[in-house]
Amino acid sequence: MALGDDLFGVHGKALALRSQRLGLLASNIANAATPGFKAKDIDFAKALASAEAPGGSADQAAQAATLFRVPLQPSLDGNTVELNTEQTHFAENAVAYQTTLSFLNGRIN
């Protein structure tokens, strides 16, 4: 186990996963008007459990826990992005990211 793992615990991997999720959600929002675009999201709990397993990494865990989002109302052009849903998930994840970052900053200080 690396020194960073001892110092940061689960929060270091959580921050990496939240960062990857922010990027994925931002991509969904950016492609809200792209015909045929399929929205994706990371199952954060599943990804974190996988990353915390022995030998697990945040990148591999995020890839394994990435799923296509099922829309509540399908669009005629095949796009599955529902802008309100994506913006809500983005905002929630951004707050969780900032909280984790603040905790880590407190640990470092």
XYZ file of N, CA and C in Angstrom:
327
model
N 0.847 -1.177 0.000
C 0.000 0.000 0.000
C 0.894 1.242 0.000
N 0.579 2.164 -0.847
C 1.382 3.378 -0.975
C 1.085 4.345 0.165
N 2.001 5.259 0.388
C 1.839 6.248 1.453
C 0.573 7.074 1.247
N 0.284 7.434 0.015
C -0.917 8.219 -0.283
C -2.183 7.486 0.105
N -2.194 6.144 -0.071
C -3.354 5.356 0.314
C -3.561 5.394 1.825
N -2.461 5.348 2.578
C -2.557 5.410 4.037
C -3.053 6.780 4.487
N -2.561 7.809 3.862
C -2.903 9.174 4.256
C -4.319 9.562 3.829
N -4.673 9.242 2.607
C -5.955 9.691 2.056
C -7.074 8.667 2.166
N -6.742 7.407 2.337
C -7.767 6.370 2.432
C -8.609 6.307 1.178
N -9.876 6.138 1.370
C -10.811 5.991 0.260
C -11.011 7.299 -0.501
N -10.698 8.415 0.131
C -11.002 9.719 -0.459
C -10.189 10.034 -1.716
N -8.976 9.532 -1.807
C -8.168 9.766 -3.008
C -8.796 9.125 -4.239
N -9.240 7.872 -4.078
C -9.886 7.185 -5.201
C -11.260 7.778 -5.482
N -11.954 8.189 -4.434
C -13.263 8.817 -4.617
C -13.133 10.105 -5.428
N -12.094 10.881 -5.141
C -11.879 12.128 -5.878
C -11.602 11.837 -7.354
N -10.790 10.837 -7.628
C -10.494 10.469 -9.023
C -11.752 10.004 -9.740
N -12.579 9.217 -9.070
C -13.826 8.737 -9.692
C -14.809 9.876 -9.913
N -14.909 10.768 -8.944
C -15.825 11.912 -9.113
C -15.371 12.811 -10.256
N -14.064 12.956 -10.416
C -13.527 13.748 -11.520
C -13.880 13.117 -12.863
N -13.733 11.820 -12.960
C -14.085 11.130 -14.205
C -15.580 11.226 -14.483
N -16.376 11.138 -13.415
C -17.826 11.253 -13.593
C -18.205 12.651 -14.052
N -17.547 13.685 -13.514
C -17.814 15.058 -13.965
C -17.562 15.193 -15.466
N -16.461 14.609 -15.937
C -16.150 14.662 -17.362
C -17.190 13.965 -18.210
N -17.663 12.828 -17.737
C -18.679 12.073 -18.478
C -20.001 12.827 -18.525
N -20.400 13.401 -17.398
C -21.648 14.166 -17.359
C -21.547 15.438 -18.199
N -20.385 16.079 -18.193
C -20.185 17.267 -19.032
C -20.282 16.892 -20.508
N -19.766 15.735 -20.865
C -19.875 15.266 -22.251
C -21.336 15.040 -22.630
N -22.102 14.474 -21.718
C -23.530 14.280 -21.978
C -24.218 15.619 -22.235
N -23.933 16.603 -21.386
C -24.556 17.923 -21.531
C -24.146 18.569 -22.848
N -22.871 18.448 -23.192
C -22.380 19.052 -24.433
C -23.007 18.413 -25.671
N -23.423 17.174 -25.557
C -23.991 16.458 -26.704
C -25.513 16.336 -26.633
N -26.150 17.220 -25.885
C -27.600 17.147 -25.714
C -28.361 17.279 -27.029
N -27.784 17.946 -28.014
C -28.461 18.141 -29.304
C -27.866 17.285 -30.417
N -26.998 16.349 -30.082
C -26.358 15.502 -31.086
C -27.242 14.297 -31.366
N -27.760 14.171 -32.597
C -28.614 13.029 -32.913
C -27.884 11.700 -32.682
N -28.580 10.781 -32.030
C -28.037 9.447 -31.817
C -27.069 9.310 -30.647
N -26.771 10.418 -29.939
C -25.827 10.334 -28.829
C -26.474 9.593 -27.669
N -25.729 8.681 -27.071
C -26.211 7.887 -25.942
C -25.543 8.371 -24.653
N -26.351 8.864 -23.721
C -25.844 9.372 -22.449
C -25.300 8.222 -21.604
N -24.178 8.496 -20.910
C -23.560 7.505 -20.028
C -23.401 8.110 -18.644
N -23.279 7.235 -17.666
C -23.010 7.668 -16.305
C -22.228 6.560 -15.607
N -21.575 6.933 -14.533
C -20.813 5.974 -13.735
C -21.625 5.643 -12.495
N -21.793 4.357 -12.219
C -22.390 3.909 -10.967
C -21.312 4.107 -9.907
N -21.383 5.234 -9.191
C -20.307 5.630 -8.300
C -20.057 4.605 -7.202
N -21.112 4.093 -6.581
C -20.942 3.133 -5.485
C -20.241 1.869 -5.971
N -20.645 1.376 -7.130
C -20.025 0.178 -7.706
C -18.562 0.448 -8.063
N -18.314 1.602 -8.649
C -16.947 1.950 -9.047
C -16.038 2.095 -7.829
N -16.530 2.725 -6.782
C -15.718 2.916 -5.586
C -15.421 1.582 -4.911
N -16.404 0.704 -4.859
C -16.179 -0.623 -4.269
C -15.130 -1.386 -5.071
N -15.192 -1.283 -6.382
C -14.221 -1.956 -7.247
C -12.833 -1.348 -7.097
N -12.757 -0.037 -6.981
C -11.466 0.637 -6.839
C -10.818 0.310 -5.498
N -11.623 0.078 -4.478
C -11.106 -0.230 -3.157
C -10.683 -1.692 -3.008
N -11.089 -2.548 -3.942
C -10.690 -3.956 -3.891
C -9.178 -4.052 -4.094
N -8.566 -5.099 -3.566
C -7.108 -5.264 -3.748
C -6.725 -5.226 -5.227
N -5.764 -4.378 -5.546
C -5.301 -4.247 -6.926
C -6.193 -3.409 -7.809
N -7.238 -2.804 -7.233
C -8.165 -2.008 -8.027
C -7.635 -0.618 -8.295
N -7.955 -0.093 -9.459
C -7.579 1.278 -9.789
C -8.839 2.060 -10.143
N -8.778 3.356 -9.968
C -9.939 4.203 -10.245
C -10.311 4.166 -11.722
N -9.318 4.138 -12.608
C -9.601 4.119 -14.047
C -10.330 2.846 -14.458
N -9.828 1.707 -14.016
C -10.468 0.434 -14.362
C -11.852 0.341 -13.746
N -11.987 0.807 -12.515
C -13.274 0.759 -11.837
C -14.303 1.635 -12.542
N -13.881 2.808 -12.990
C -14.796 3.716 -13.695
C -15.252 3.105 -15.013
N -14.335 2.487 -15.739
C -14.704 1.857 -17.009
C -15.701 0.723 -16.787
N -15.463 -0.084 -15.753
C -16.342 -1.219 -15.481
C -17.723 -0.777 -15.005
N -17.811 0.376 -14.357
C -19.075 0.847 -13.795
C -19.779 1.878 -14.680
N -19.278 2.093 -15.905
C -19.917 3.035 -16.817
C -21.058 2.346 -17.544
N -22.228 2.961 -17.450
C -23.436 2.395 -18.040
C -24.130 3.437 -18.901
N -24.917 2.968 -19.861
C -25.740 3.884 -20.651
C -26.962 4.254 -19.828
N -27.343 5.523 -19.899
C -28.525 5.992 -19.175
C -29.779 5.685 -19.993
N -30.801 5.197 -19.304
C -32.084 4.917 -19.949
C -32.952 6.160 -19.793
N -33.377 6.763 -20.904
C -34.156 8.006 -20.810
C -35.585 7.751 -20.335
N -36.159 8.748 -19.663
C -37.558 8.660 -19.249
C -38.484 8.843 -20.444
N -38.071 9.720 -21.370
C -38.842 9.956 -22.587
C -37.899 9.853 -23.783
N -37.997 8.796 -24.553
C -37.105 8.664 -25.711
C -37.354 9.765 -26.746
N -36.288 10.210 -27.389
C -36.423 11.243 -28.413
C -36.482 10.588 -29.791
N -36.983 11.325 -30.746
C -37.126 10.794 -32.097
C -35.789 10.618 -32.804
N -34.779 11.419 -32.420
C -33.482 11.338 -33.096
C -32.529 10.326 -32.454
N -32.993 9.614 -31.428
C -32.163 8.592 -30.802
C -31.245 9.096 -29.711
N -31.267 10.392 -29.426
C -30.436 10.962 -28.369
C -31.082 10.637 -27.020
N -30.290 10.137 -26.070
C -30.839 9.766 -24.760
C -30.498 10.773 -23.665
N -29.952 11.925 -24.031
C -29.615 12.945 -23.032
C -30.881 13.709 -22.656
N -31.156 13.741 -21.355
C -32.226 14.573 -20.824
C -31.528 15.660 -20.015
N -31.527 16.849 -20.570
C -30.700 17.938 -20.055
C -30.922 18.218 -18.565
N -32.162 18.252 -18.121
C -32.429 18.525 -16.701
C -31.817 17.452 -15.807
N -31.942 16.207 -16.210
C -31.374 15.098 -15.436
C -29.863 15.208 -15.374
N -29.246 15.483 -16.519
C -27.784 15.573 -16.569
C -27.268 16.741 -15.733
N -27.950 17.879 -15.807
C -27.528 19.042 -15.034
C -27.664 18.790 -13.532
N -28.706 18.089 -13.135
C -28.892 17.756 -11.723
C -27.789 16.827 -11.236
N -27.505 15.777 -12.007
C -26.445 14.843 -11.628
C -25.086 15.547 -11.610
N -24.866 16.433 -12.568
C -23.600 17.175 -12.613
C -23.434 18.034 -11.358
N -24.484 18.757 -10.988
C -24.418 19.633 -9.811
C -24.197 18.825 -8.530
N -24.912 17.714 -8.385
C -24.740 16.863 -7.201
C -23.320 16.317 -7.119
N -22.798 15.861 -8.256
C -21.451 15.301 -8.275
C -20.408 16.393 -8.025
N -20.655 17.600 -8.527
C -19.720 18.707 -8.303
C -19.641 19.067 -6.819
N -20.776 19.040 -6.132
C -20.789 19.319 -4.695
C -20.043 18.215 -3.945
N -20.278 16.963 -4.317
C -19.579 15.841 -3.679
C -18.077 15.902 -3.955
N -17.704 16.304 -5.164
C -16.293 16.459 -5.518
C -15.646 17.524 -4.637
N -16.310 18.661 -4.506
C -15.777 19.756 -3.692
C -15.666 19.351 -2.232
N -16.628 18.595 -1.737
C -16.590 18.116 -0.352
C -15.399 17.193 -0.134
N -15.202 16.255 -1.059
C -14.070 15.332 -0.956
C -12.759 16.098 -1.040
N -12.693 17.065 -1.933
C -11.484 17.877 -2.078
C -11.201 18.671 -0.800
N -12.229 19.211 -0.186
C -12.058 19.953 1.067
C -11.563 19.033 2.179
N -12.109 17.816 2.237
C -11.650 16.865 3.240
C -10.172 16.534 3.039
N -9.786 16.274 1.803
C -8.391 15.961 1.518
C -7.480 17.145 1.824
N -7.942 18.341 1.518
C -7.168 19.539 1.826
C -6.955 19.655 3.337
N -7.974 19.345 4.109
C -7.855 19.356 5.563
C -6.864 18.315 6.061
N -6.844 17.142 5.414
C -5.893 16.095 5.796
C -4.455 16.524 5.514
N -4.270 17.202 4.401
C -2.929 17.635 4.008
C -2.435 18.732 4.950
N -3.319 19.667 5.269
C -2.942 20.767 6.162
C -2.764 20.255 7.570
